[in-house]
PDB file of C-alpha atoms in Angstrom:
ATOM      1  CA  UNK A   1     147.054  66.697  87.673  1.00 94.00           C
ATOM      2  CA  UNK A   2     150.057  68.795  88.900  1.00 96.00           C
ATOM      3  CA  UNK A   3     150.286  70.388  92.883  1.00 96.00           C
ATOM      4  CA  UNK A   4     152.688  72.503  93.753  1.00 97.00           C
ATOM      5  CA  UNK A   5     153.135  74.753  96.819  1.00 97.00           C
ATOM      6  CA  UNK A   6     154.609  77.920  96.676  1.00 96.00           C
ATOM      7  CA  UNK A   7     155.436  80.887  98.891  1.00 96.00           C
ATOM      8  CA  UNK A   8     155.023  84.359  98.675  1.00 97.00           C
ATOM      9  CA  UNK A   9     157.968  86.198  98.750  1.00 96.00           C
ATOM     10  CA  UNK A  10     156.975  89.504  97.087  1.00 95.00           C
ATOM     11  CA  UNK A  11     156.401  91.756 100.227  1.00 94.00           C
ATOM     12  CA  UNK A  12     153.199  93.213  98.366  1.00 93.00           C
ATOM     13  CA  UNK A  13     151.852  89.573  98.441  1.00 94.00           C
ATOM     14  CA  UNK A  14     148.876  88.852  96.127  1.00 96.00           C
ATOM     15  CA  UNK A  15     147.603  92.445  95.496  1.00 95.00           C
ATOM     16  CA  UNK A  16     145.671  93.515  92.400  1.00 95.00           C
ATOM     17  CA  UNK A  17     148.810  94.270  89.881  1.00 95.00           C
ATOM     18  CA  UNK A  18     150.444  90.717  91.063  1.00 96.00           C
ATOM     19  CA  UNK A  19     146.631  89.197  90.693  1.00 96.00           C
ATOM     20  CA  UNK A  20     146.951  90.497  87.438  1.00 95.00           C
ATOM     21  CA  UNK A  21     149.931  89.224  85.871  1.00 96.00           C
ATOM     22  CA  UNK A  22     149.122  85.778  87.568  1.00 97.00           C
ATOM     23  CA  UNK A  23     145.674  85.560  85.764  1.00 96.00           C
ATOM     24  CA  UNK A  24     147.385  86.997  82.600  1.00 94.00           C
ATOM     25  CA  UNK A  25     149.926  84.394  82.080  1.00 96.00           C
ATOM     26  CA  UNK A  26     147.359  81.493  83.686  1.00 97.00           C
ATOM     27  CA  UNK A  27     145.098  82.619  80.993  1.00 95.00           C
ATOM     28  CA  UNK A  28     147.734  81.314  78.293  1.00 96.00           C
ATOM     29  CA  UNK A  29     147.561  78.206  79.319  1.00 97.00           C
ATOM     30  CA  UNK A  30     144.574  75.316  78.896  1.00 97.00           C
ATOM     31  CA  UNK A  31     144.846  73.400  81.391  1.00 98.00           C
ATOM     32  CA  UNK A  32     142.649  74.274  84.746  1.00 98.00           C
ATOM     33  CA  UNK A  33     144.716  76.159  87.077  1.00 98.00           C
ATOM     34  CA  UNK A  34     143.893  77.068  91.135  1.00 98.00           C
ATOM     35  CA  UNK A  35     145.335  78.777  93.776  1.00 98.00           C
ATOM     36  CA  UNK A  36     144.704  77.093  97.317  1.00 97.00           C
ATOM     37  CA  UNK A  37     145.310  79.094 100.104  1.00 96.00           C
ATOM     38  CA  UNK A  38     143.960  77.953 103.459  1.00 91.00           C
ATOM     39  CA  UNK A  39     140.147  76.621 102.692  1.00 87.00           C
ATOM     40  CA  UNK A  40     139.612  78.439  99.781  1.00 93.00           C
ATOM     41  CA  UNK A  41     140.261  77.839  96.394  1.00 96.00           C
ATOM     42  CA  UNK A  42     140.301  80.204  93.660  1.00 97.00           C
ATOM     43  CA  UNK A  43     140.141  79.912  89.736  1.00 97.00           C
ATOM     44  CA  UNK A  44     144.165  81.071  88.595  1.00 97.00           C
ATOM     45  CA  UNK A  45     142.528  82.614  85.564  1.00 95.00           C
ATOM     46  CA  UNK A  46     139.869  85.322  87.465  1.00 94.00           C
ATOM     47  CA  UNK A  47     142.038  88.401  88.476  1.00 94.00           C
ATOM     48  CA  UNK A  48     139.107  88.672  91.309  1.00 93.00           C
ATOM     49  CA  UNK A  49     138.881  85.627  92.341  1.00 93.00           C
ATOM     50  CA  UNK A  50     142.779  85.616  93.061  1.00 96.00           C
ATOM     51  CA  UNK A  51     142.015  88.829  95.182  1.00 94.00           C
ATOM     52  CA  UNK A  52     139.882  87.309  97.298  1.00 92.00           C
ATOM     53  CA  UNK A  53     142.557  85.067  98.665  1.00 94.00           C
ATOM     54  CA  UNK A  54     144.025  88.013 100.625  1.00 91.00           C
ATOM     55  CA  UNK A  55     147.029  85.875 100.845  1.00 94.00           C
ATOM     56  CA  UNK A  56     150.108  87.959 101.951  1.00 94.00           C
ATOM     57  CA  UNK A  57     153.984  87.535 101.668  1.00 95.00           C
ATOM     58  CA  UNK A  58     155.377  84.846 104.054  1.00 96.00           C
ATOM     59  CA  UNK A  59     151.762  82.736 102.885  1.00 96.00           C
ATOM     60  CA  UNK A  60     151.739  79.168 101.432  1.00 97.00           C
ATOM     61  CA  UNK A  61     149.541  78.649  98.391  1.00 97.00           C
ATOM     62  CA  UNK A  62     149.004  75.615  96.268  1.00 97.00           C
ATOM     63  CA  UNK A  63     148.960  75.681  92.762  1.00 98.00           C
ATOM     64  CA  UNK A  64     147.310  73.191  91.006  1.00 98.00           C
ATOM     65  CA  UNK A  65     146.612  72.250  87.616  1.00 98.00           C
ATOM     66  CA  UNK A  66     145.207  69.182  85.336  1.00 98.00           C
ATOM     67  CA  UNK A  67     145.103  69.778  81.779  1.00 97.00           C
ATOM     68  CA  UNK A  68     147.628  68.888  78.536  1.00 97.00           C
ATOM     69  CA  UNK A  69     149.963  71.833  79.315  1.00 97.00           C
ATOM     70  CA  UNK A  70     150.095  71.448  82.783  1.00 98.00           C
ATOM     71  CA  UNK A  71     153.680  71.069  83.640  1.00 97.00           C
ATOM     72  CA  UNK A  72     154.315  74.068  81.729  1.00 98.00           C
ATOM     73  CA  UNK A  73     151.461  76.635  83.199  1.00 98.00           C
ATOM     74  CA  UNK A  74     152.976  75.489  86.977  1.00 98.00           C
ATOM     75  CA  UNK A  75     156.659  75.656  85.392  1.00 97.00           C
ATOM     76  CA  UNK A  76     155.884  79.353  84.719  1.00 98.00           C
ATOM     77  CA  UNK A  77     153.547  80.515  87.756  1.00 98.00           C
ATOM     78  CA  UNK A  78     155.758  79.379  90.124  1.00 97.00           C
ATOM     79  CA  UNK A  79     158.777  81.303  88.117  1.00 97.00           C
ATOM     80  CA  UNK A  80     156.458  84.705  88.272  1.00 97.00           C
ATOM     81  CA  UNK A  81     156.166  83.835  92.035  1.00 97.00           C
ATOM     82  CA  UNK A  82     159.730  83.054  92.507  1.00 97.00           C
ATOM     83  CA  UNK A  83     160.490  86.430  90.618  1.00 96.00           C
ATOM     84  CA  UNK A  84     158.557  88.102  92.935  1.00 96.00           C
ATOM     85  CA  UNK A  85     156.172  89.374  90.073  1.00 96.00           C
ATOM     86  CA  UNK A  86     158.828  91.194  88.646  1.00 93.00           C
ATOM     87  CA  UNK A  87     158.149  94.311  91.075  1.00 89.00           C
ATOM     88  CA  UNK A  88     161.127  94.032  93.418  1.00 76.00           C
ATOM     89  CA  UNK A  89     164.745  94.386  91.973  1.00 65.00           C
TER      90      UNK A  89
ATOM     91  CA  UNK B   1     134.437  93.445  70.040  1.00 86.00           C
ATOM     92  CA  UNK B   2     132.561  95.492  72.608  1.00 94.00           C
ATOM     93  CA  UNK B   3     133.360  99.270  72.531  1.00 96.00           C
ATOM     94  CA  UNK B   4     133.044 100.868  75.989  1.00 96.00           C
ATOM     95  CA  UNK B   5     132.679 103.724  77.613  1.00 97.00           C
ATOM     96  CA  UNK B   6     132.452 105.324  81.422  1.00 98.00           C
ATOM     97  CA  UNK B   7     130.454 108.642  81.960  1.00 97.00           C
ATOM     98  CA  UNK B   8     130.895 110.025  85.037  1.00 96.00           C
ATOM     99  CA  UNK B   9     129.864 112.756  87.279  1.00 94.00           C
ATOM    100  CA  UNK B  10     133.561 114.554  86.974  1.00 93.00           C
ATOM    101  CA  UNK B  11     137.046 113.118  86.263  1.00 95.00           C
ATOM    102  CA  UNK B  12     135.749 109.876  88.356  1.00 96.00           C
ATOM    103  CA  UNK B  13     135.868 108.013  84.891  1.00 97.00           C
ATOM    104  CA  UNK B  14     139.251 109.194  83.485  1.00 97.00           C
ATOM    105  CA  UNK B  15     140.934 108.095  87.152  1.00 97.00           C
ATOM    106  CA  UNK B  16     139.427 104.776  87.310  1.00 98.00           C
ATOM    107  CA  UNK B  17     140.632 103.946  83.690  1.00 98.00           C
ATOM    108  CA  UNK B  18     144.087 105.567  84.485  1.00 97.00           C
ATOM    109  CA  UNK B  19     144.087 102.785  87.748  1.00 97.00           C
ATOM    110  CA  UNK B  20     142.727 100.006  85.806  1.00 97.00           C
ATOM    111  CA  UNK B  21     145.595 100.669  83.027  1.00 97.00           C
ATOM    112  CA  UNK B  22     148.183 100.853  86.095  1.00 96.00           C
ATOM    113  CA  UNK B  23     147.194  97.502  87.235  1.00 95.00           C
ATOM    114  CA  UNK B  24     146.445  95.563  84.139  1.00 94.00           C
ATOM    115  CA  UNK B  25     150.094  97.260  82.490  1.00 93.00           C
ATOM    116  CA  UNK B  26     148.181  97.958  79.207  1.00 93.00           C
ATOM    117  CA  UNK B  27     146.678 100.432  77.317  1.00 95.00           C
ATOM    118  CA  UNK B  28     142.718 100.281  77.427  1.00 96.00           C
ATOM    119  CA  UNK B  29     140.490 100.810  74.604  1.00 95.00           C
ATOM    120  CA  UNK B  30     138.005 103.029  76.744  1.00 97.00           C
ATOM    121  CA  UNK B  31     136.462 106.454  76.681  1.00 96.00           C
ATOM    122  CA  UNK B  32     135.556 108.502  79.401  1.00 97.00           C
ATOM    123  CA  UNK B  33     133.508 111.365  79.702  1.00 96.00           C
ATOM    124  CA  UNK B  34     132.874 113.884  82.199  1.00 95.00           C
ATOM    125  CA  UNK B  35     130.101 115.429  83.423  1.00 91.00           C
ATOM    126  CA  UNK B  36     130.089 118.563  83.118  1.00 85.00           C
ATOM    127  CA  UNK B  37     128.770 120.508  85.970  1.00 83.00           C
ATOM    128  CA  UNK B  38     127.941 123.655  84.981  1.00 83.00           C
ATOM    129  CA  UNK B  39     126.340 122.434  81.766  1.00 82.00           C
ATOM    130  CA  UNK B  40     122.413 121.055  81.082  1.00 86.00           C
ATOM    131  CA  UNK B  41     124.356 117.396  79.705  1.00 89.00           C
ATOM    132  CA  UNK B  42     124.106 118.620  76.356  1.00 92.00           C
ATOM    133  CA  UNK B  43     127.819 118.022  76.084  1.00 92.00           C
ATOM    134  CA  UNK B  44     127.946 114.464  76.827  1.00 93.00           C
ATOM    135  CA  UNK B  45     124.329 113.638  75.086  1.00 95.00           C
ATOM    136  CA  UNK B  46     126.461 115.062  71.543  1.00 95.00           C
ATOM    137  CA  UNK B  47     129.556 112.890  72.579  1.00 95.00           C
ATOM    138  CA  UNK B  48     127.732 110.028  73.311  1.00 96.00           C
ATOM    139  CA  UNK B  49     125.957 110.442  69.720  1.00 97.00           C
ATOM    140  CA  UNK B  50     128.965 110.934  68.241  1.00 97.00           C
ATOM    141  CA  UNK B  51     131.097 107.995  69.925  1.00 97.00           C
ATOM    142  CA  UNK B  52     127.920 105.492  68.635  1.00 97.00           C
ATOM    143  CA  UNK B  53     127.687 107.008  65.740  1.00 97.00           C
ATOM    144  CA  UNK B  54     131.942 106.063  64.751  1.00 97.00           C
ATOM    145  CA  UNK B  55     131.396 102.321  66.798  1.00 96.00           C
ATOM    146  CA  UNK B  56     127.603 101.290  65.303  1.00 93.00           C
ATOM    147  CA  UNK B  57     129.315  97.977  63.901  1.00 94.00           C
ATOM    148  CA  UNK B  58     129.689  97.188  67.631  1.00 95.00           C
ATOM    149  CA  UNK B  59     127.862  96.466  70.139  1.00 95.00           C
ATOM    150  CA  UNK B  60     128.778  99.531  73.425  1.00 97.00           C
ATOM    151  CA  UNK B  61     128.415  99.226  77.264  1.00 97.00           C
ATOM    152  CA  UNK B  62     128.017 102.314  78.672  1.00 98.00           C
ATOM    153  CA  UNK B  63     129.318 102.468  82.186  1.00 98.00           C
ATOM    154  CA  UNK B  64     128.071 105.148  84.444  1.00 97.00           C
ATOM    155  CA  UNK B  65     129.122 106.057  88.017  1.00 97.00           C
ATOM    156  CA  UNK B  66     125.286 105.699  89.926  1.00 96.00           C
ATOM    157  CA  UNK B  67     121.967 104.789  88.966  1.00 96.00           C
ATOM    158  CA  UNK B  68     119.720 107.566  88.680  1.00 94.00           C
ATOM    159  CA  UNK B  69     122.439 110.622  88.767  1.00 93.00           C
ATOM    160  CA  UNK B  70     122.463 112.593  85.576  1.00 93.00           C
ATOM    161  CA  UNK B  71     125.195 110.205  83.785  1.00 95.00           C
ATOM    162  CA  UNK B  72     123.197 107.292  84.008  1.00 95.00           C
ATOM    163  CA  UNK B  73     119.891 109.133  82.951  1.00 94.00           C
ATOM    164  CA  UNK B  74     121.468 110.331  80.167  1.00 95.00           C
ATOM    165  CA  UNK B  75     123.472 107.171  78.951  1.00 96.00           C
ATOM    166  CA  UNK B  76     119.783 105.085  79.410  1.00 96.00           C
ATOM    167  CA  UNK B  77     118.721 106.743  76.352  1.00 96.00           C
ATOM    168  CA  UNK B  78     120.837 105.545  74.314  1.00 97.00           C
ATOM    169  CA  UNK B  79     119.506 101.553  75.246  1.00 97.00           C
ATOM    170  CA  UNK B  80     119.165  99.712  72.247  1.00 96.00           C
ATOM    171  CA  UNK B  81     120.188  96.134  70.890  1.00 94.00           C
ATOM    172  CA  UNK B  82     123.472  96.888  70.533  1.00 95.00           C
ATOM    173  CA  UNK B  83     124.086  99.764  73.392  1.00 97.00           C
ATOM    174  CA  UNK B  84     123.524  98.354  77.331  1.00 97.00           C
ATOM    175  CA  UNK B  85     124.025 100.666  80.284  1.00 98.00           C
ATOM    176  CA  UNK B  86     125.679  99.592  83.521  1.00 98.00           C
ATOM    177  CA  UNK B  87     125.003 101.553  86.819  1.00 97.00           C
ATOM    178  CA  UNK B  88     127.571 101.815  89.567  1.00 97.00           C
ATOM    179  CA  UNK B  89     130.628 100.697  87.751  1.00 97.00           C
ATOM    180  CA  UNK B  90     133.582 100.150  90.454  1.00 97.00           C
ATOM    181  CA  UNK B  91     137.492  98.921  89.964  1.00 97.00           C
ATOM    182  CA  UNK B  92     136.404  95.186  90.356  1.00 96.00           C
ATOM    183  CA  UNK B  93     133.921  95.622  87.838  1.00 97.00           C
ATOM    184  CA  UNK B  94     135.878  97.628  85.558  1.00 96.00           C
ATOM    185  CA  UNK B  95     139.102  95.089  86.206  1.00 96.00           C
ATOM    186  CA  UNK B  96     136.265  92.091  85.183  1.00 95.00           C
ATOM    187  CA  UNK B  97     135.211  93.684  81.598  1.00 95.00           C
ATOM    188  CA  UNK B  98     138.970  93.928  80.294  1.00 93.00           C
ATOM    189  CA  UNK B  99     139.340  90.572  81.126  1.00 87.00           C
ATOM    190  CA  UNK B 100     136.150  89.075  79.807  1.00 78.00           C
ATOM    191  CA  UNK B 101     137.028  91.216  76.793  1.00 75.00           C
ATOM    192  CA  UNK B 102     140.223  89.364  76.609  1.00 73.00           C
ATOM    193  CA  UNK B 103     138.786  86.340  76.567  1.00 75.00           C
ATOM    194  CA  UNK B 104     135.859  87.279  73.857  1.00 75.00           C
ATOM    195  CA  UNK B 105     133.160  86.584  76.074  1.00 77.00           C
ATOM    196  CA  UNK B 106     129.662  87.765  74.577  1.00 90.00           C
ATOM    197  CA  UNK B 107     127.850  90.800  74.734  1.00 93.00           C
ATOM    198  CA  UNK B 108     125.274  90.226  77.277  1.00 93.00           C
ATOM    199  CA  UNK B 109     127.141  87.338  79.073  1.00 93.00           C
ATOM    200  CA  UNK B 110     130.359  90.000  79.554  1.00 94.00           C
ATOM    201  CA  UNK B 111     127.736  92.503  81.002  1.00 95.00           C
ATOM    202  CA  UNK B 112     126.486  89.974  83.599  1.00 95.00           C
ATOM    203  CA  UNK B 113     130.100  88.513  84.406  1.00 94.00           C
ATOM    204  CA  UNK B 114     131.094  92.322  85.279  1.00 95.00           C
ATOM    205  CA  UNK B 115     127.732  93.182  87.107  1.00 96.00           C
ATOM    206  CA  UNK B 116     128.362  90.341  89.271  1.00 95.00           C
ATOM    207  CA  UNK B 117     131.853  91.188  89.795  1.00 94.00           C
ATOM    208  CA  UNK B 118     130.831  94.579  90.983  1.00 96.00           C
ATOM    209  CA  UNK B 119     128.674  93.550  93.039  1.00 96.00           C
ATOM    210  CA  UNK B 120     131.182  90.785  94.579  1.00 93.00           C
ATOM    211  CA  UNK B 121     134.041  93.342  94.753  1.00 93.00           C
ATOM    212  CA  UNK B 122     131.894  95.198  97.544  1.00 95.00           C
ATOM    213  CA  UNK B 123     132.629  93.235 101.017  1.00 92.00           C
ATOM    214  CA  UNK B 124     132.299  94.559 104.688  1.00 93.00           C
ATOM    215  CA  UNK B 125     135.937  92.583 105.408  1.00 90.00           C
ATOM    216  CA  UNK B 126     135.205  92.244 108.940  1.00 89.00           C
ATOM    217  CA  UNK B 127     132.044  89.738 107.951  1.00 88.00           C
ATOM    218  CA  UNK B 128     134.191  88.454 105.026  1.00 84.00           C
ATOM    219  CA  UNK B 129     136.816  87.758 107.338  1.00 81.00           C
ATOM    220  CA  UNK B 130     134.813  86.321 109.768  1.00 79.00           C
ATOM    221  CA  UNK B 131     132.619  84.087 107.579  1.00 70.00           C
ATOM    222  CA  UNK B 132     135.695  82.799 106.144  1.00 66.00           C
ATOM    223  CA  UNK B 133     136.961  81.538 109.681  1.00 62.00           C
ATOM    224  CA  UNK B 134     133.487  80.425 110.825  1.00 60.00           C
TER     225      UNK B 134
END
């Protein structure tokens, strides 16, 4: 089991298109992913679930995941975080 | 594979797909259908024959803007083993069936999945909000 906090920096925060591409690319991964922000935690791979975080830029989240390809899935969700979902230049 | 479809009381179909596409950054393998408003539905009852007609190897949801408006009434004849209707699609909803389709989910287990996540996509935010902090 990985954790691994992370902070928005994409000043849409987790909105539907980001909520998107996050489930997407969780979705190629087997190992069980969450997002943790405050007391909630959400499944990485449900586009919905993710937007019920509400979680905005400048917000800590905590991914975590347990599973054979685990290093990898958090390797690359915190990259598409760190890229700020590839919306900003 | 599950064909699908939204029928709508005018373009309300062809936007919501247009949205969904914007969001998911793909191309989605859905038809929508107005209703036309100055017709009797005769319109949509031959396009609906004709769009079951080309996917009868499939099984077909049928998504339709409101329960009992003249989309809906029309789509509900068309229930059969292989055709389901579901009432008051939304963007949450809609958002839910690409992805369960993505995944392969089943027929009648993808219909539930996205009925629920209608249903869950509705919130008044204030009580969400607050029953979150309680």
């Amino acid at each position: 089991m990985i954790e691994k906090t992370q902070i928005i920096i994409n000043k849409l925060g987790l909105h539907a298109r980001a909520a998107a591409k996050l489930s997407h690319l969780a979705n190629m991964y087997n190992a069980n992913i969450y997002l943790i922000y405050n007391e909630d935690k959400v499944n990485a791979k449900s586009l919905l679930g993710i937007l019920t975080l509400a979680a905005s830029v400048g917000n800590e989240v905590t991914l975590h995941a347990s599973g054979d390809d685990e290093k990898e899935a958090i390797r690359a969700i915190s990259d598409l975080f760190n890229r700020k979902f590839d919306e900003e230049s | 594979m599950i064909k699908s479809l939204i029928i709508t009381h005018g373009n309300l179909g062809h936007e919501m797909i247009q949205v969904a596409e914007k969001i998911l950054e793909q191309k989605l393998d859905i038809k929508a259908i107005a209703f036309d408003w100055q017709g009797d539905g005769s319109d949509m009852i031959s396009q609906l024959e004709k769009f079951i007609a080309a996917n009868k190897e499939h099984k077909i949801v049928i998504f339709t803007d409101m329960f009992g408006g003249s989309p809906s009434n029309i789509a509900t004849r068309f229930i059969n083993k292989n055709v389901e209707v579901l009432s008051g699609i939304n963007l949450p909803g809609l958002l839910k069936f690409f992805c369960c389709e993505r995944k392969g989910d089943k027929f009648v287990e993808t219909i539930k999945t996205v009925e629920q996540g209608a249903i869950e996509g509705i919130n008044i935010i204030s009580e969400y909000l607050g029953d979150k902090n309680d």
